[in-house]
Amino acid sequence: MASQRFARPIFDNPFLKIQELPGNTVKRNSESLKQANCDPKGTSLVVTRDVDLDTTKNTWLRLYVPRRLTKNPTPKKLPLIMYYHGGGFVYFHANTFIFDVFCQALAERVGAMVISLEYRLAPEHRLPAAYDDAMDGLEWLKSTKDEWVCNYADLSKVFLGGTSSGGNLAYNAGLRAAAMAKELEPIKIKGLILHHPFFSGKNRTESEEKQKDDQLLPLHAVDKMFDLCLPKGVDHDHEYCNPCANGGSKHLDDMKELGWKVFVSGVCEDPLVDAARGCVRLMEQKGIKVFKFFRDGYHAMEVFDQSMAAALYDAAKDFVYAVSRT
């Protein structure tokens, strides 16, 4: 096993022992899924509120707004980040404590309204279910009369972003959204924020081999979660897993034509970092401008440890506001 210079978080990690159960489901330990309530009138720096998306699918949205805006009678509208949580498409929720804290800090530190999607999980709902839910969220955003969205969000400056599997979701939802950009107006998506995206493939990368026994996200867990979330009968070079397969999606040309920019972050002790770099190379070959933020650390460390997150928030803020000016 490669040496690991960064201590991994101590929690009831579901990735280390994925247990399938009868009825096409997995064991989800309640302790690792500690949840945070919304806080529409609290005293924190960010106010939050939950909104139903599709009750038949049990999908919903958590809205985050910096409190300072709510105290301003004529608030300046902010860029909006549609955020998708991580968990290998199998675990966690929009209100899982660590992701709720991350989104609060993202809203406050970047200076953006954030909307986090509660999407359907695998194996009960295999891909593309989560991508479908993301598109439902964009359709809601397009037509909503929600007071917070109307008052605080600049829909001409929208970004799709996510952590780990949420980064995968942002990328694949982005491909769909780029193909139907005209239909999504007045929303104008400016780009993607891919935070340690969850990509892999049939052939092992150097980082997968080097970090195969990672204490947080071992390679056997990556493989198992893709087995559980991909459509049945496909291999790991399916486009939902490997964005570089078959030369990449034709809709990358749509992203380029629309002038989207993409922020990609990764860390050296992540088994998935080489797959992220491969996606960066693919997008650059397609003529898409990519802002790269690679450094030392472990997978999704800014979610698990806020003391490591300041540099990421600063880089994401620089990206969002630089791109918003174009």
mmCIF file of C-alpha atoms in Angstrom:
data_model
loop_
_atom_site.group_PDB
_atom_site.id
_atom_site.type_symbol
_atom_site.label_atom_id
_atom_site.label_comp_id
_atom_site.label_asym_id
_atom_site.label_seq_id
_atom_site.Cartn_x
_atom_site.Cartn_y
_atom_site.Cartn_z
ATOM 1 C CA MET A 1 0.000 0.000 0.000
ATOM 2 C CA ALA A 2 1.224 3.507 -0.778
ATOM 3 C CA SER A 3 2.171 5.628 2.197
ATOM 4 C CA GLN A 4 -0.561 8.021 3.264
ATOM 5 C CA ARG A 5 0.631 11.342 4.660
ATOM 6 C CA PHE A 6 -2.876 12.567 5.475
ATOM 7 C CA ALA A 7 -4.889 10.945 8.249
ATOM 8 C CA ARG A 8 -8.294 9.787 7.054
ATOM 9 C CA PRO A 9 -11.470 10.773 8.940
ATOM 10 C CA ILE A 10 -12.662 8.450 11.689
ATOM 11 C CA PHE A 11 -16.326 7.579 11.201
ATOM 12 C CA ASP A 12 -18.513 4.569 10.492
ATOM 13 C CA ASN A 13 -17.315 4.338 6.895
ATOM 14 C CA PRO A 14 -19.804 2.432 4.723
ATOM 15 C CA PHE A 15 -17.298 2.133 1.861
ATOM 16 C CA LEU A 16 -15.102 -0.333 3.767
ATOM 17 C CA LYS A 17 -17.715 -3.070 3.970
ATOM 18 C CA ILE A 18 -20.516 -2.667 1.455
ATOM 19 C CA GLN A 19 -23.237 -5.125 2.429
ATOM 20 C CA GLU A 20 -25.917 -5.999 -0.108
ATOM 21 C CA LEU A 21 -29.297 -6.966 1.315
ATOM 22 C CA PRO A 22 -32.305 -8.815 -0.108
ATOM 23 C CA GLY A 23 -34.696 -6.636 -2.054
ATOM 24 C CA ASN A 24 -32.099 -4.893 -4.228
ATOM 25 C CA THR A 25 -30.704 -2.639 -1.511
ATOM 26 C CA VAL A 26 -27.660 -2.216 0.745
ATOM 27 C CA LYS A 27 -27.127 -1.710 4.450
ATOM 28 C CA ARG A 28 -26.970 1.971 5.268
ATOM 29 C CA ASN A 29 -25.746 2.621 8.800
ATOM 30 C CA SER A 30 -27.664 5.389 10.539
ATOM 31 C CA GLU A 31 -24.587 6.720 12.367
ATOM 32 C CA SER A 32 -22.715 7.416 9.127
ATOM 33 C CA LEU A 33 -25.851 9.150 7.851
ATOM 34 C CA LYS A 34 -26.230 11.729 10.618
ATOM 35 C CA GLN A 35 -28.564 14.376 9.260
ATOM 36 C CA ALA A 36 -28.872 18.132 9.649
ATOM 37 C CA ASN A 37 -32.193 19.956 9.773
ATOM 38 C CA CYS A 38 -32.824 22.989 7.621
ATOM 39 C CA ASP A 39 -32.516 26.372 9.339
ATOM 40 C CA PRO A 40 -34.701 29.036 7.677
ATOM 41 C CA LYS A 41 -34.712 31.425 10.663
ATOM 42 C CA GLY A 42 -31.638 30.480 12.666
ATOM 43 C CA THR A 43 -28.626 32.535 13.657
ATOM 44 C CA SER A 44 -25.949 30.939 11.442
ATOM 45 C CA LEU A 45 -24.227 32.774 8.592
ATOM 46 C CA VAL A 46 -26.345 30.869 6.062
ATOM 47 C CA VAL A 47 -30.099 30.256 6.114
ATOM 48 C CA THR A 48 -31.488 27.043 4.643
ATOM 49 C CA ARG A 49 -34.875 25.772 3.559
ATOM 50 C CA ASP A 50 -36.167 22.539 1.984
ATOM 51 C CA VAL A 51 -38.470 22.431 -1.054
ATOM 52 C CA ASP A 52 -40.184 19.396 -2.580
ATOM 53 C CA LEU A 53 -39.097 18.490 -6.103
ATOM 54 C CA ASP A 54 -41.010 15.287 -6.981
ATOM 55 C CA THR A 55 -42.880 13.638 -4.125
ATOM 56 C CA THR A 56 -43.453 10.493 -6.214
ATOM 57 C CA LYS A 57 -39.674 10.009 -6.334
ATOM 58 C CA ASN A 58 -38.958 11.381 -2.839
ATOM 59 C CA THR A 59 -36.679 14.002 -4.347
ATOM 60 C CA TRP A 60 -36.296 17.459 -2.875
ATOM 61 C CA LEU A 61 -33.985 20.477 -2.757
ATOM 62 C CA ARG A 62 -32.208 22.265 0.079
ATOM 63 C CA LEU A 63 -31.700 25.972 -0.578
ATOM 64 C CA TYR A 64 -28.778 27.888 0.972
ATOM 65 C CA VAL A 65 -28.570 31.693 1.070
ATOM 66 C CA PRO A 66 -25.964 33.824 2.876
ATOM 67 C CA ARG A 67 -27.831 35.473 5.766
ATOM 68 C CA ARG A 68 -26.472 38.903 4.931
ATOM 69 C CA LEU A 69 -28.607 38.942 1.764
ATOM 70 C CA THR A 70 -31.809 38.362 3.697
ATOM 71 C CA LYS A 71 -31.116 41.484 5.783
ATOM 72 C CA ASN A 72 -30.722 43.692 2.710
ATOM 73 C CA PRO A 73 -33.967 45.239 1.389
ATOM 74 C CA THR A 74 -32.439 45.388 -2.119
ATOM 75 C CA PRO A 75 -30.079 42.402 -2.235
ATOM 76 C CA LYS A 76 -27.636 41.934 -5.104
ATOM 77 C CA LYS A 77 -28.397 38.665 -6.820
ATOM 78 C CA LEU A 78 -25.697 36.003 -6.570
ATOM 79 C CA PRO A 79 -24.426 33.270 -8.875
ATOM 80 C CA LEU A 80 -26.219 29.979 -8.220
ATOM 81 C CA ILE A 81 -24.545 26.594 -7.712
ATOM 82 C CA MET A 82 -26.658 23.479 -8.193
ATOM 83 C CA TYR A 83 -24.812 21.042 -5.932
ATOM 84 C CA TYR A 84 -24.858 17.239 -5.888
ATOM 85 C CA HIS A 85 -23.599 15.311 -2.849
ATOM 86 C CA GLY A 86 -21.198 12.378 -2.902
ATOM 87 C CA GLY A 87 -21.457 8.778 -1.708
ATOM 88 C CA GLY A 88 -20.814 6.613 -4.763
ATOM 89 C CA PHE A 89 -24.454 7.029 -5.858
ATOM 90 C CA VAL A 90 -25.220 4.519 -3.085
ATOM 91 C CA TYR A 91 -24.875 6.420 0.207
ATOM 92 C CA PHE A 92 -25.634 9.747 1.876
ATOM 93 C CA HIS A 93 -28.227 12.448 1.301
ATOM 94 C CA ALA A 94 -28.538 16.172 0.693
ATOM 95 C CA ASN A 95 -29.101 16.645 4.432
ATOM 96 C CA THR A 96 -26.217 14.414 5.544
ATOM 97 C CA PHE A 97 -24.397 16.528 8.109
ATOM 98 C CA ILE A 98 -21.009 16.734 6.382
ATOM 99 C CA PHE A 99 -22.544 17.801 3.071
ATOM 100 C CA ASP A 100 -24.869 20.287 4.745
ATOM 101 C CA VAL A 101 -21.891 21.942 6.456
ATOM 102 C CA PHE A 102 -19.965 21.936 3.175
ATOM 103 C CA CYS A 103 -22.833 23.622 1.315
ATOM 104 C CA GLN A 104 -23.255 26.244 4.017
ATOM 105 C CA ALA A 105 -19.584 27.126 3.773
ATOM 106 C CA LEU A 106 -19.732 27.044 -0.031
ATOM 107 C CA ALA A 107 -22.551 29.591 -0.019
ATOM 108 C CA GLU A 108 -20.862 31.853 2.526
ATOM 109 C CA ARG A 109 -17.262 31.629 1.313
ATOM 110 C CA VAL A 110 -17.908 31.667 -2.437
ATOM 111 C CA GLY A 111 -20.732 34.185 -2.185
ATOM 112 C CA ALA A 112 -23.362 32.177 -4.003
ATOM 113 C CA MET A 113 -26.805 30.744 -3.561
ATOM 114 C CA VAL A 114 -26.496 26.966 -3.366
ATOM 115 C CA ILE A 115 -29.241 24.433 -4.091
ATOM 116 C CA SER A 116 -28.441 20.861 -3.053
ATOM 117 C CA LEU A 117 -30.389 18.026 -4.676
ATOM 118 C CA GLU A 118 -31.732 14.980 -2.847
ATOM 119 C CA TYR A 119 -31.538 12.446 -5.673
ATOM 120 C CA ARG A 120 -32.463 8.765 -5.846
ATOM 121 C CA LEU A 121 -29.791 6.269 -4.804
ATOM 122 C CA ALA A 122 -28.599 2.977 -6.262
ATOM 123 C CA PRO A 123 -28.963 0.041 -6.324
ATOM 124 C CA GLU A 124 -32.679 0.716 -5.852
ATOM 125 C CA HIS A 125 -32.480 3.301 -8.627
ATOM 126 C CA ARG A 126 -29.568 2.717 -10.974
ATOM 127 C CA LEU A 127 -28.166 5.357 -13.267
ATOM 128 C CA PRO A 128 -29.392 7.318 -15.119
ATOM 129 C CA ALA A 129 -31.983 7.892 -12.339
ATOM 130 C CA ALA A 130 -29.789 10.441 -10.520
ATOM 131 C CA TYR A 131 -29.110 12.264 -13.805
ATOM 132 C CA ASP A 132 -32.855 12.362 -14.477
ATOM 133 C CA ASP A 133 -33.377 13.869 -11.017
ATOM 134 C CA ALA A 134 -30.763 16.528 -11.744
ATOM 135 C CA MET A 135 -32.624 17.483 -14.912
ATOM 136 C CA ASP A 136 -35.864 17.644 -12.893
ATOM 137 C CA GLY A 137 -34.053 20.091 -10.626
ATOM 138 C CA LEU A 138 -33.085 22.290 -13.561
ATOM 139 C CA GLU A 139 -36.644 22.227 -14.898
ATOM 140 C CA TRP A 140 -37.843 23.316 -11.441
ATOM 141 C CA LEU A 141 -35.278 26.123 -11.384
ATOM 142 C CA LYS A 142 -36.347 27.257 -14.842
ATOM 143 C CA SER A 143 -39.958 27.835 -13.865
ATOM 144 C CA THR A 144 -40.052 28.260 -10.079
ATOM 145 C CA LYS A 145 -41.552 31.283 -8.395
ATOM 146 C CA ASP A 146 -39.777 30.422 -5.146
ATOM 147 C CA GLU A 147 -39.170 33.634 -3.198
ATOM 148 C CA TRP A 148 -35.526 32.906 -2.395
ATOM 149 C CA VAL A 149 -34.658 32.019 -5.988
ATOM 150 C CA CYS A 150 -36.455 35.097 -7.331
ATOM 151 C CA ASN A 151 -34.853 37.437 -4.803
ATOM 152 C CA TYR A 152 -31.322 36.094 -4.470
ATOM 153 C CA ALA A 153 -30.301 34.027 -7.532
ATOM 154 C CA ASP A 154 -28.951 35.329 -10.815
ATOM 155 C CA LEU A 155 -30.173 32.672 -13.253
ATOM 156 C CA SER A 156 -27.802 33.948 -15.926
ATOM 157 C CA LYS A 157 -24.907 32.718 -13.763
ATOM 158 C CA VAL A 158 -25.652 29.074 -12.922
ATOM 159 C CA PHE A 159 -23.048 26.396 -12.214
ATOM 160 C CA LEU A 160 -23.500 22.639 -11.808
ATOM 161 C CA GLY A 161 -21.182 21.219 -9.176
ATOM 162 C CA GLY A 162 -20.676 18.260 -6.932
ATOM 163 C CA THR A 163 -18.344 16.163 -4.847
ATOM 164 C CA SER A 164 -17.199 12.639 -5.817
ATOM 165 C CA SER A 165 -20.255 10.916 -7.331
ATOM 166 C CA GLY A 166 -21.818 14.380 -7.259
ATOM 167 C CA GLY A 167 -19.013 15.522 -9.557
ATOM 168 C CA ASN A 168 -19.849 12.646 -11.878
ATOM 169 C CA LEU A 169 -23.507 13.723 -11.694
ATOM 170 C CA ALA A 170 -22.655 17.358 -12.453
ATOM 171 C CA TYR A 171 -20.628 16.280 -15.492
ATOM 172 C CA ASN A 172 -23.266 13.959 -16.925
ATOM 173 C CA ALA A 173 -26.168 16.293 -16.150
ATOM 174 C CA GLY A 174 -24.063 19.016 -17.737
ATOM 175 C CA LEU A 175 -23.780 17.029 -20.960
ATOM 176 C CA ARG A 176 -27.568 16.749 -21.078
ATOM 177 C CA ALA A 177 -28.080 20.393 -20.178
ATOM 178 C CA ALA A 178 -25.638 21.536 -22.862
ATOM 179 C CA ALA A 179 -27.612 19.590 -25.454
ATOM 180 C CA MET A 180 -30.845 21.361 -24.480
ATOM 181 C CA ALA A 181 -29.542 24.756 -23.401
ATOM 182 C CA LYS A 182 -32.191 26.654 -25.356
ATOM 183 C CA GLU A 183 -34.988 24.712 -23.654
ATOM 184 C CA LEU A 184 -33.630 25.583 -20.202
ATOM 185 C CA GLU A 185 -33.808 29.358 -20.675
ATOM 186 C CA PRO A 186 -33.917 31.686 -18.761
ATOM 187 C CA ILE A 187 -31.306 29.563 -17.000
ATOM 188 C CA LYS A 188 -27.846 30.196 -18.399
ATOM 189 C CA ILE A 189 -25.287 27.661 -17.239
ATOM 190 C CA LYS A 190 -21.790 29.104 -17.178
ATOM 191 C CA GLY A 191 -19.858 25.988 -16.242
ATOM 192 C CA LEU A 192 -19.188 22.986 -14.021
ATOM 193 C CA ILE A 193 -17.449 22.494 -10.671
ATOM 194 C CA LEU A 194 -16.119 18.944 -10.393
ATOM 195 C CA HIS A 195 -14.790 18.304 -6.879
ATOM 196 C CA HIS A 196 -12.814 15.032 -6.823
ATOM 197 C CA PRO A 197 -15.145 13.496 -9.447
ATOM 198 C CA PHE A 198 -16.083 9.808 -9.247
ATOM 199 C CA PHE A 199 -14.765 8.354 -12.521
ATOM 200 C CA SER A 200 -13.003 5.095 -13.278
ATOM 201 C CA GLY A 201 -12.770 2.513 -16.086
ATOM 202 C CA LYS A 202 -11.907 -1.066 -16.985
ATOM 203 C CA ASN A 203 -8.170 -0.422 -17.172
ATOM 204 C CA ARG A 204 -6.494 0.473 -13.873
ATOM 205 C CA THR A 205 -4.831 3.888 -13.666
ATOM 206 C CA GLU A 206 -1.563 4.488 -11.866
ATOM 207 C CA SER A 207 -3.320 6.242 -8.971
ATOM 208 C CA GLU A 208 -5.825 3.385 -8.617
ATOM 209 C CA GLU A 209 -2.988 0.890 -8.368
ATOM 210 C CA LYS A 210 -0.988 3.076 -6.016
ATOM 211 C CA GLN A 211 -3.924 3.872 -3.708
ATOM 212 C CA LYS A 212 -5.854 0.599 -4.085
ATOM 213 C CA ASP A 213 -5.837 0.068 -0.309
ATOM 214 C CA ASP A 214 -6.785 3.638 0.586
ATOM 215 C CA GLN A 215 -8.209 3.749 4.114
ATOM 216 C CA LEU A 216 -11.169 5.935 3.103
ATOM 217 C CA LEU A 217 -11.986 4.845 -0.447
ATOM 218 C CA PRO A 218 -10.267 1.558 -1.373
ATOM 219 C CA LEU A 219 -10.397 0.421 -4.973
ATOM 220 C CA HIS A 220 -12.643 -2.553 -4.229
ATOM 221 C CA ALA A 221 -15.245 -0.086 -2.903
ATOM 222 C CA VAL A 222 -15.000 2.071 -6.042
ATOM 223 C CA ASP A 223 -15.552 -0.995 -8.197
ATOM 224 C CA LYS A 224 -18.414 -2.266 -6.049
ATOM 225 C CA MET A 225 -20.278 1.043 -6.042
ATOM 226 C CA PHE A 226 -20.026 1.291 -9.811
ATOM 227 C CA ASP A 227 -21.324 -2.292 -10.019
ATOM 228 C CA LEU A 228 -24.289 -1.189 -7.916
ATOM 229 C CA CYS A 229 -25.063 2.061 -9.711
ATOM 230 C CA LEU A 230 -24.387 1.391 -13.400
ATOM 231 C CA PRO A 231 -27.110 -0.065 -15.614
ATOM 232 C CA LYS A 232 -27.152 -3.847 -15.336
ATOM 233 C CA GLY A 233 -25.050 -5.694 -17.874
ATOM 234 C CA VAL A 234 -22.551 -2.920 -18.705
ATOM 235 C CA ASP A 235 -18.855 -2.766 -17.843
ATOM 236 C CA HIS A 236 -16.811 0.016 -16.274
ATOM 237 C CA ASP A 237 -16.027 1.589 -19.615
ATOM 238 C CA HIS A 238 -19.644 2.685 -19.838
ATOM 239 C CA GLU A 239 -19.916 6.447 -20.368
ATOM 240 C CA TYR A 240 -21.441 6.919 -16.880
ATOM 241 C CA CYS A 241 -18.213 5.576 -15.365
ATOM 242 C CA ASN A 242 -15.494 6.427 -17.885
ATOM 243 C CA PRO A 243 -16.001 9.851 -19.513
ATOM 244 C CA CYS A 244 -13.127 9.156 -21.940
ATOM 245 C CA ALA A 245 -14.616 5.941 -23.377
ATOM 246 C CA ASN A 246 -15.086 6.024 -27.148
ATOM 247 C CA GLY A 247 -13.558 9.458 -27.364
ATOM 248 C CA GLY A 248 -16.012 11.099 -24.971
ATOM 249 C CA SER A 249 -19.519 12.457 -25.396
ATOM 250 C CA LYS A 250 -20.543 14.329 -28.535
ATOM 251 C CA HIS A 251 -22.178 16.875 -26.209
ATOM 252 C CA LEU A 252 -18.757 18.148 -25.154
ATOM 253 C CA ASP A 253 -18.922 20.019 -28.455
ATOM 254 C CA ASP A 254 -22.117 21.670 -27.187
ATOM 255 C CA MET A 255 -20.304 22.758 -24.006
ATOM 256 C CA LYS A 256 -17.524 24.280 -26.084
ATOM 257 C CA GLU A 257 -19.999 26.042 -28.368
ATOM 258 C CA LEU A 258 -21.803 27.501 -25.346
ATOM 259 C CA GLY A 259 -18.535 28.766 -23.893
ATOM 260 C CA TRP A 260 -18.798 26.787 -20.665
ATOM 261 C CA LYS A 261 -15.782 26.655 -18.370
ATOM 262 C CA VAL A 262 -14.992 23.755 -16.037
ATOM 263 C CA PHE A 263 -13.292 23.753 -12.621
ATOM 264 C CA VAL A 264 -11.744 20.398 -11.668
ATOM 265 C CA SER A 265 -10.141 19.702 -8.306
ATOM 266 C CA GLY A 266 -8.244 16.606 -7.266
ATOM 267 C CA VAL A 267 -5.702 15.354 -4.734
ATOM 268 C CA CYS A 268 -2.626 13.146 -4.899
ATOM 269 C CA GLU A 269 -3.774 10.469 -2.417
ATOM 270 C CA ASP A 270 -7.065 9.804 -4.191
ATOM 271 C CA PRO A 271 -7.348 6.568 -6.193
ATOM 272 C CA LEU A 272 -9.559 8.461 -8.656
ATOM 273 C CA VAL A 273 -7.242 11.402 -9.338
ATOM 274 C CA ASP A 274 -5.811 10.013 -12.578
ATOM 275 C CA ALA A 275 -9.307 9.439 -13.972
ATOM 276 C CA ALA A 276 -10.064 13.090 -13.170
ATOM 277 C CA ARG A 277 -6.892 14.153 -14.968
ATOM 278 C CA GLY A 278 -7.960 12.041 -17.930
ATOM 279 C CA CYS A 279 -11.281 13.869 -18.040
ATOM 280 C CA VAL A 280 -9.414 17.192 -17.925
ATOM 281 C CA ARG A 281 -7.283 16.169 -20.910
ATOM 282 C CA LEU A 282 -10.392 15.076 -22.817
ATOM 283 C CA MET A 283 -12.153 18.393 -22.247
ATOM 284 C CA GLU A 284 -9.075 20.393 -23.163
ATOM 285 C CA GLN A 285 -8.697 18.369 -26.369
ATOM 286 C CA LYS A 286 -12.300 19.319 -27.161
ATOM 287 C CA GLY A 287 -11.417 22.987 -26.740
ATOM 288 C CA ILE A 288 -13.098 23.523 -23.347
ATOM 289 C CA LYS A 289 -11.323 25.853 -20.939
ATOM 290 C CA VAL A 290 -10.521 23.955 -17.733
ATOM 291 C CA PHE A 291 -9.430 25.519 -14.447
ATOM 292 C CA LYS A 292 -7.333 22.931 -12.576
ATOM 293 C CA PHE A 293 -6.927 22.801 -8.785
ATOM 294 C CA PHE A 294 -4.812 19.765 -7.857
ATOM 295 C CA ARG A 295 -2.945 19.494 -4.587
ATOM 296 C CA ASP A 296 -1.976 17.138 -1.746
ATOM 297 C CA GLY A 297 -4.703 15.399 0.252
ATOM 298 C CA TYR A 298 -7.239 12.568 0.256
ATOM 299 C CA HIS A 299 -10.574 12.018 -1.476
ATOM 300 C CA ALA A 300 -13.242 14.595 -0.550
ATOM 301 C CA MET A 301 -11.111 15.864 2.334
ATOM 302 C CA GLU A 302 -12.741 19.313 2.318
ATOM 303 C CA VAL A 303 -16.101 17.687 3.060
ATOM 304 C CA PHE A 304 -14.760 15.587 5.912
ATOM 305 C CA ASP A 305 -12.519 18.277 7.430
ATOM 306 C CA GLN A 306 -13.441 21.951 7.113
ATOM 307 C CA SER A 307 -9.973 22.980 8.303
ATOM 308 C CA MET A 308 -8.691 21.783 4.918
ATOM 309 C CA ALA A 309 -11.335 23.557 2.858
ATOM 310 C CA ALA A 310 -10.346 27.251 2.765
ATOM 311 C CA ALA A 311 -8.106 26.989 -0.299
ATOM 312 C CA LEU A 312 -10.799 25.115 -2.230
ATOM 313 C CA TYR A 313 -13.455 27.717 -1.415
ATOM 314 C CA ASP A 314 -11.099 30.513 -2.459
ATOM 315 C CA ALA A 315 -10.277 28.791 -5.759
ATOM 316 C CA ALA A 316 -13.950 28.053 -6.450
ATOM 317 C CA LYS A 317 -14.853 31.687 -5.703
ATOM 318 C CA ASP A 318 -12.181 32.948 -8.094
ATOM 319 C CA PHE A 319 -13.508 30.591 -10.773
ATOM 320 C CA VAL A 320 -17.189 31.439 -10.288
ATOM 321 C CA TYR A 321 -16.686 35.191 -10.346
ATOM 322 C CA ALA A 322 -14.152 35.172 -13.181
ATOM 323 C CA VAL A 323 -16.461 33.077 -15.344
ATOM 324 C CA SER A 324 -19.543 35.062 -14.307
ATOM 325 C CA ARG A 325 -17.954 38.196 -15.763
ATOM 326 C CA THR A 326 -17.643 36.631 -19.221
#
